[in-house]
Short mmCIF file of C-alpha atoms in Angstrom, two decimals:
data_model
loop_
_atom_site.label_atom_id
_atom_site.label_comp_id
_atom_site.label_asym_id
_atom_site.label_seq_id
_atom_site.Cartn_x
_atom_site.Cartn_y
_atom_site.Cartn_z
CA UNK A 1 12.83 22.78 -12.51
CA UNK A 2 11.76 21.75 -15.46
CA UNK A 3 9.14 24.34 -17.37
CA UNK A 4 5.82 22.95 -18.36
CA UNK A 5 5.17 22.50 -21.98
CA UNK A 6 1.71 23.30 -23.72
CA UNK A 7 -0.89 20.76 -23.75
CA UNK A 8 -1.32 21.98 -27.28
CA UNK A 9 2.33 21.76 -28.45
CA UNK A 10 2.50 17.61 -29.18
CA UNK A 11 6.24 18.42 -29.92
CA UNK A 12 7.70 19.84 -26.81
CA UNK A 13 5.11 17.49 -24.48
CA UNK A 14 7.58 14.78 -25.41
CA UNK A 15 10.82 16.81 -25.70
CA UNK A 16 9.77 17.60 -21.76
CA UNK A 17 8.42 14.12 -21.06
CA UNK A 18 12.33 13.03 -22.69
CA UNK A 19 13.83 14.88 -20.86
CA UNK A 20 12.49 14.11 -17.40
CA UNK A 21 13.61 10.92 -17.54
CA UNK A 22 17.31 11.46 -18.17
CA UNK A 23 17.62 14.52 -16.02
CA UNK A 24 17.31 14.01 -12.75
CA UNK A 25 18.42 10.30 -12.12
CA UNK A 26 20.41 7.74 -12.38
CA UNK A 27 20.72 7.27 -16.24
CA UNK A 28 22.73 10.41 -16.38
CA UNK A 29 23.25 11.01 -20.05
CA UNK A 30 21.89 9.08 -22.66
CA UNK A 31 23.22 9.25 -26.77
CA UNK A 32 20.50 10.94 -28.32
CA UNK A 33 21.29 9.27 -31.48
CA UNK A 34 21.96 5.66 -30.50
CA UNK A 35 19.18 3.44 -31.05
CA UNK A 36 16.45 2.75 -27.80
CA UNK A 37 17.52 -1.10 -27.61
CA UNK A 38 21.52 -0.15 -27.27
CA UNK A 39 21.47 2.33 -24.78
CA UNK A 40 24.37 3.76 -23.10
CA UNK A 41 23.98 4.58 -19.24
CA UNK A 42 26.80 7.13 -17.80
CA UNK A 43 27.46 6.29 -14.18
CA UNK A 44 29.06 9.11 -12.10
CA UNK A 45 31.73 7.86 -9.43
CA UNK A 46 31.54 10.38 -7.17
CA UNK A 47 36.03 9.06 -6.36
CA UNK A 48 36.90 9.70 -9.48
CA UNK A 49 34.10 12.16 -11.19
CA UNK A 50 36.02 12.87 -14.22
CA UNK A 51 36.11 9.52 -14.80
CA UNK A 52 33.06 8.09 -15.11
CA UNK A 53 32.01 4.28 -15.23
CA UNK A 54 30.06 2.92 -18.54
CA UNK A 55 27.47 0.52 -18.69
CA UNK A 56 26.65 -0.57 -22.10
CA UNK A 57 23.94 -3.02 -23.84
CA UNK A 58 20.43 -3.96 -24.36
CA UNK A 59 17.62 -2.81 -21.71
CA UNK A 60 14.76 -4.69 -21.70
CA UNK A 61 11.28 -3.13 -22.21
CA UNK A 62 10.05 -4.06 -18.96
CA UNK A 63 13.15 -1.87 -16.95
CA UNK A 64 11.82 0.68 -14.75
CA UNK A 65 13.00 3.90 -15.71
CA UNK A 66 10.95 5.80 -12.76
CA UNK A 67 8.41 5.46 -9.97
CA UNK A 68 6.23 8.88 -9.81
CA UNK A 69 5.56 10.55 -7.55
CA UNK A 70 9.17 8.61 -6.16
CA UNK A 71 8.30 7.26 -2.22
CA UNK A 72 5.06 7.61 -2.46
CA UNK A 73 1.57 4.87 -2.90
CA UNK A 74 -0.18 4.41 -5.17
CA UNK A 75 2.68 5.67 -7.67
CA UNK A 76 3.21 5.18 -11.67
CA UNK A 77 6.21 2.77 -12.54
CA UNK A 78 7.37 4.26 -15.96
CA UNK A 79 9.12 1.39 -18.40
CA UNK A 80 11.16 1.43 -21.32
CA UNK A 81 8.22 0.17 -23.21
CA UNK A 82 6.32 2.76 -22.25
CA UNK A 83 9.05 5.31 -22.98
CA UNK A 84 9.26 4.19 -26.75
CA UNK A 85 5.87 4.97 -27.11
CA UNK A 86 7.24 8.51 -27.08
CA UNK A 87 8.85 7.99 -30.31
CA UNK A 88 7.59 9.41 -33.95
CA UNK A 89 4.47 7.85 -35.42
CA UNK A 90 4.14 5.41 -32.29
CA UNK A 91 0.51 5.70 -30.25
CA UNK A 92 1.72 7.28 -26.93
CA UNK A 93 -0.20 5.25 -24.33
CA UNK A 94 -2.05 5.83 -21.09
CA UNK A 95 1.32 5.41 -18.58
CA UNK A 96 3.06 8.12 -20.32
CA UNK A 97 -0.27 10.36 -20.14
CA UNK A 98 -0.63 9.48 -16.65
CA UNK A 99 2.71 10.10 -15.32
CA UNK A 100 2.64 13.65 -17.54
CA UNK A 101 -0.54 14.49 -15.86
CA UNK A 102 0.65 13.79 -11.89
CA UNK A 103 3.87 15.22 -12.95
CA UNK A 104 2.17 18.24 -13.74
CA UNK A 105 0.12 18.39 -10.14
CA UNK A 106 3.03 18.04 -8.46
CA UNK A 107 5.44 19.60 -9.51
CA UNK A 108 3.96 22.76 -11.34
CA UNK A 109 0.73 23.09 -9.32
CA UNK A 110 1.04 25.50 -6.78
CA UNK A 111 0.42 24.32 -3.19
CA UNK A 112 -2.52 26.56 -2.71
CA UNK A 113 -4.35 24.97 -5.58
CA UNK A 114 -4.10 21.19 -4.96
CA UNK A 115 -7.20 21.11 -3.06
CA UNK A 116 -9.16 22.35 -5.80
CA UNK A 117 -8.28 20.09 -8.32
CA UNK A 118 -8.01 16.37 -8.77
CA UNK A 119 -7.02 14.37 -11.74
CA UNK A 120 -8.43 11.45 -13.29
CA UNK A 121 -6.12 8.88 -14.47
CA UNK A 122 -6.60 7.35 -17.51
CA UNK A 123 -8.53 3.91 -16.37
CA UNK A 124 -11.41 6.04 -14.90
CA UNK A 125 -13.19 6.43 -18.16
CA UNK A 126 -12.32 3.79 -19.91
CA UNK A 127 -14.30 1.61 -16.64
CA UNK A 128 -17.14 4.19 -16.87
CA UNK A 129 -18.01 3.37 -19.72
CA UNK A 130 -16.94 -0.50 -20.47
CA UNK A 131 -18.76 -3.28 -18.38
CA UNK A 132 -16.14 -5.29 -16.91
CA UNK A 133 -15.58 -8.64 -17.63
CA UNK A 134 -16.98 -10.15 -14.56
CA UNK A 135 -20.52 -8.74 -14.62
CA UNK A 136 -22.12 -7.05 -11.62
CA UNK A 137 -25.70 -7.99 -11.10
CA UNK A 138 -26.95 -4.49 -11.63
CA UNK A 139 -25.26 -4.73 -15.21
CA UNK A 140 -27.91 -6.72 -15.85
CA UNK A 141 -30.25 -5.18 -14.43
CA UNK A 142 -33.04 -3.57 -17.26
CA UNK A 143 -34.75 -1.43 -15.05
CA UNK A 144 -31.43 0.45 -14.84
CA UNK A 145 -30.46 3.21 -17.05
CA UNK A 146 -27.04 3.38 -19.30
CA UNK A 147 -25.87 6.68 -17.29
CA UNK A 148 -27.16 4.86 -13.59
CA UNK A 149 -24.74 1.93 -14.82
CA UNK A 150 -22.03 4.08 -15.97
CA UNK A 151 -22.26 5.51 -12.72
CA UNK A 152 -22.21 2.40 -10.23
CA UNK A 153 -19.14 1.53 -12.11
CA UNK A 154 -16.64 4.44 -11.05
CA UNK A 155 -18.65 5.92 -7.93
CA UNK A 156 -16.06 4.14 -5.49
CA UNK A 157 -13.24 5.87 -7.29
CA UNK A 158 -14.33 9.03 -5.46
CA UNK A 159 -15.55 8.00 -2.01
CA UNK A 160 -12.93 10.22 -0.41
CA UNK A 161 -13.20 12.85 -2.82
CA UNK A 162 -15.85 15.72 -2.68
CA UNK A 163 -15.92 16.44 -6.80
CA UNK A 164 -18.26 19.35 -6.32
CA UNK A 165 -16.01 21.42 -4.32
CA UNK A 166 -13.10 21.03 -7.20
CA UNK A 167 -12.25 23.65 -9.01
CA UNK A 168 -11.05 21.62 -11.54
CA UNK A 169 -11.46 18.19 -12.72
CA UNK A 170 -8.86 16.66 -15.65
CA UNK A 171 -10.25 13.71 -17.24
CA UNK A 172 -7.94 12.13 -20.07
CA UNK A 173 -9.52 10.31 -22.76
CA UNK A 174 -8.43 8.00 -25.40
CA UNK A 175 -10.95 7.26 -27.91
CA UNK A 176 -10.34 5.47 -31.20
CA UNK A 177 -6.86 5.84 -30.55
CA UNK A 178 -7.05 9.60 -30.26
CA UNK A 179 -6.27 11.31 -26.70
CA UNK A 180 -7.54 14.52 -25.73
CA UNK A 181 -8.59 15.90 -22.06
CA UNK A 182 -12.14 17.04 -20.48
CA UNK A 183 -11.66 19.95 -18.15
CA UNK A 184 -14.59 20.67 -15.87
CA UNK A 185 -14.50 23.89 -14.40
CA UNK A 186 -16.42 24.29 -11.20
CA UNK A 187 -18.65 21.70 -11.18
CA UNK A 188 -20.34 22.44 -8.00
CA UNK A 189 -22.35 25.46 -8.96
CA UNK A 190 -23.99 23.31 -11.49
CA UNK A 191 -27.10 23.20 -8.46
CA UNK A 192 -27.35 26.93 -8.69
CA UNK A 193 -29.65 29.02 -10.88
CA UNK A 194 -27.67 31.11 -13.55
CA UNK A 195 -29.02 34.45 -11.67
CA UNK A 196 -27.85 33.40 -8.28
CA UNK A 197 -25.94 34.78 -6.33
CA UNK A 198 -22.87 32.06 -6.23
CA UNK A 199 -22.87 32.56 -10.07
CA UNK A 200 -22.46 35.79 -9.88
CA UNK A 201 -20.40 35.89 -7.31
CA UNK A 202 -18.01 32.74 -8.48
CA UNK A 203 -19.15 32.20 -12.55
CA UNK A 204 -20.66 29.78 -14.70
CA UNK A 205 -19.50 25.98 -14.02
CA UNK A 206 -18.43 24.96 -17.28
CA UNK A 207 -16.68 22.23 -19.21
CA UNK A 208 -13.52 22.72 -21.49
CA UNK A 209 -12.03 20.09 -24.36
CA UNK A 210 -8.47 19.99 -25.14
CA UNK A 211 -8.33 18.11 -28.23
#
């Protein structure tokens, strides 16, 4: 399995992220050092494995390099476009932090603790706080605050989902072309009085920024 990085170490997030990709499927070794648009794709014949077939030349950036999690819907279809984005002084984009993030839940998250947290992709607050392009009437409605509309806009992302009995909730957030993630940390004792007895009890609900 393999380890999760540090959020906080930009470096070995996208040594990791690399290294998914090329690990565990069917483009079994790729030349580090060969340029992404000439790529050379090992394919192991299982007749002959010390002989193995090459496939050489030009992907295009819209080949799929994964579906995560793989069999399941809704998934995250992971392109070579989207891979180069992992390269040096290149804005990483929202597929890459998306697929990192589910990655994460299911695959380091223990069982025990999937119930208590849910993650956000990246679209959730980027259509909280956005009015879409075809207006709803309550958009326009003036009688109707910013935080009310910012509301109506994402509350059918969570019908099925009770938030307030999370543990955690992982919202990414890109922001003037700048990522960083909100952590909200049991967001259901947010009804109780700071002497009660679930805060003493559980602790403070609280909210953490990884920046």
């Amino acid at each position: 399995m393999v380890p999760t990085p540090d959020f906080c170490d930009h470096q070995i997030f996208l040594y990791w992220v690399k290294l998914y990709f090329f690990a565990d499927s069917n483009l079994a070794r790729m030349a580090e050092e060969a340029p992404v648009d000439d790529v050379v794709i090992v394919v192991e014949d299982s007749e002959s494995p010390s002989s193995p077939k090459r496939m050489t030349g030009a992907l295009q950036d819209t080949y799929a390099l994964c579906d995560f999690p793989p069999g399941v819907s809704p998934n995250i279809t992971v392109t070579l476009k989207d891979y180069k984005t992992l390269e040096h002084d290149v804005y990483l984009n929202d597929i890459i932090v998306d697929f990192y993030l589910g990655w994460l839940f299911t695959n380091i998250l223990p069982a025990d603790k999937k119930e208590t947290v849910h993650i956000f992709t990246s679209m959730f607050y980027k259509r909280m706080m956005r009015a879409p392009s075809k207006t709803d009437q309550f958009e326009r409605d003036a009688n109707i605050s910013q935080a009310e509309k910012r509301h109506l806009r994402v509350k059918g992302w969570t019908k099925n989902v009770d938030l307030f009995s999370k543990e955690m909730i992982v919202i990414p957030i890109c922001e003037n072309s700048h990522w960083y993630l909100v952590l909200i940390i049991r967001p259901g004792l947010i009804i109780h009085p700071v002497d009660s007895e679930e805060r003493r009890t559980r602790g403070d609900p609280f909210m953490i920024v990884l920046d």
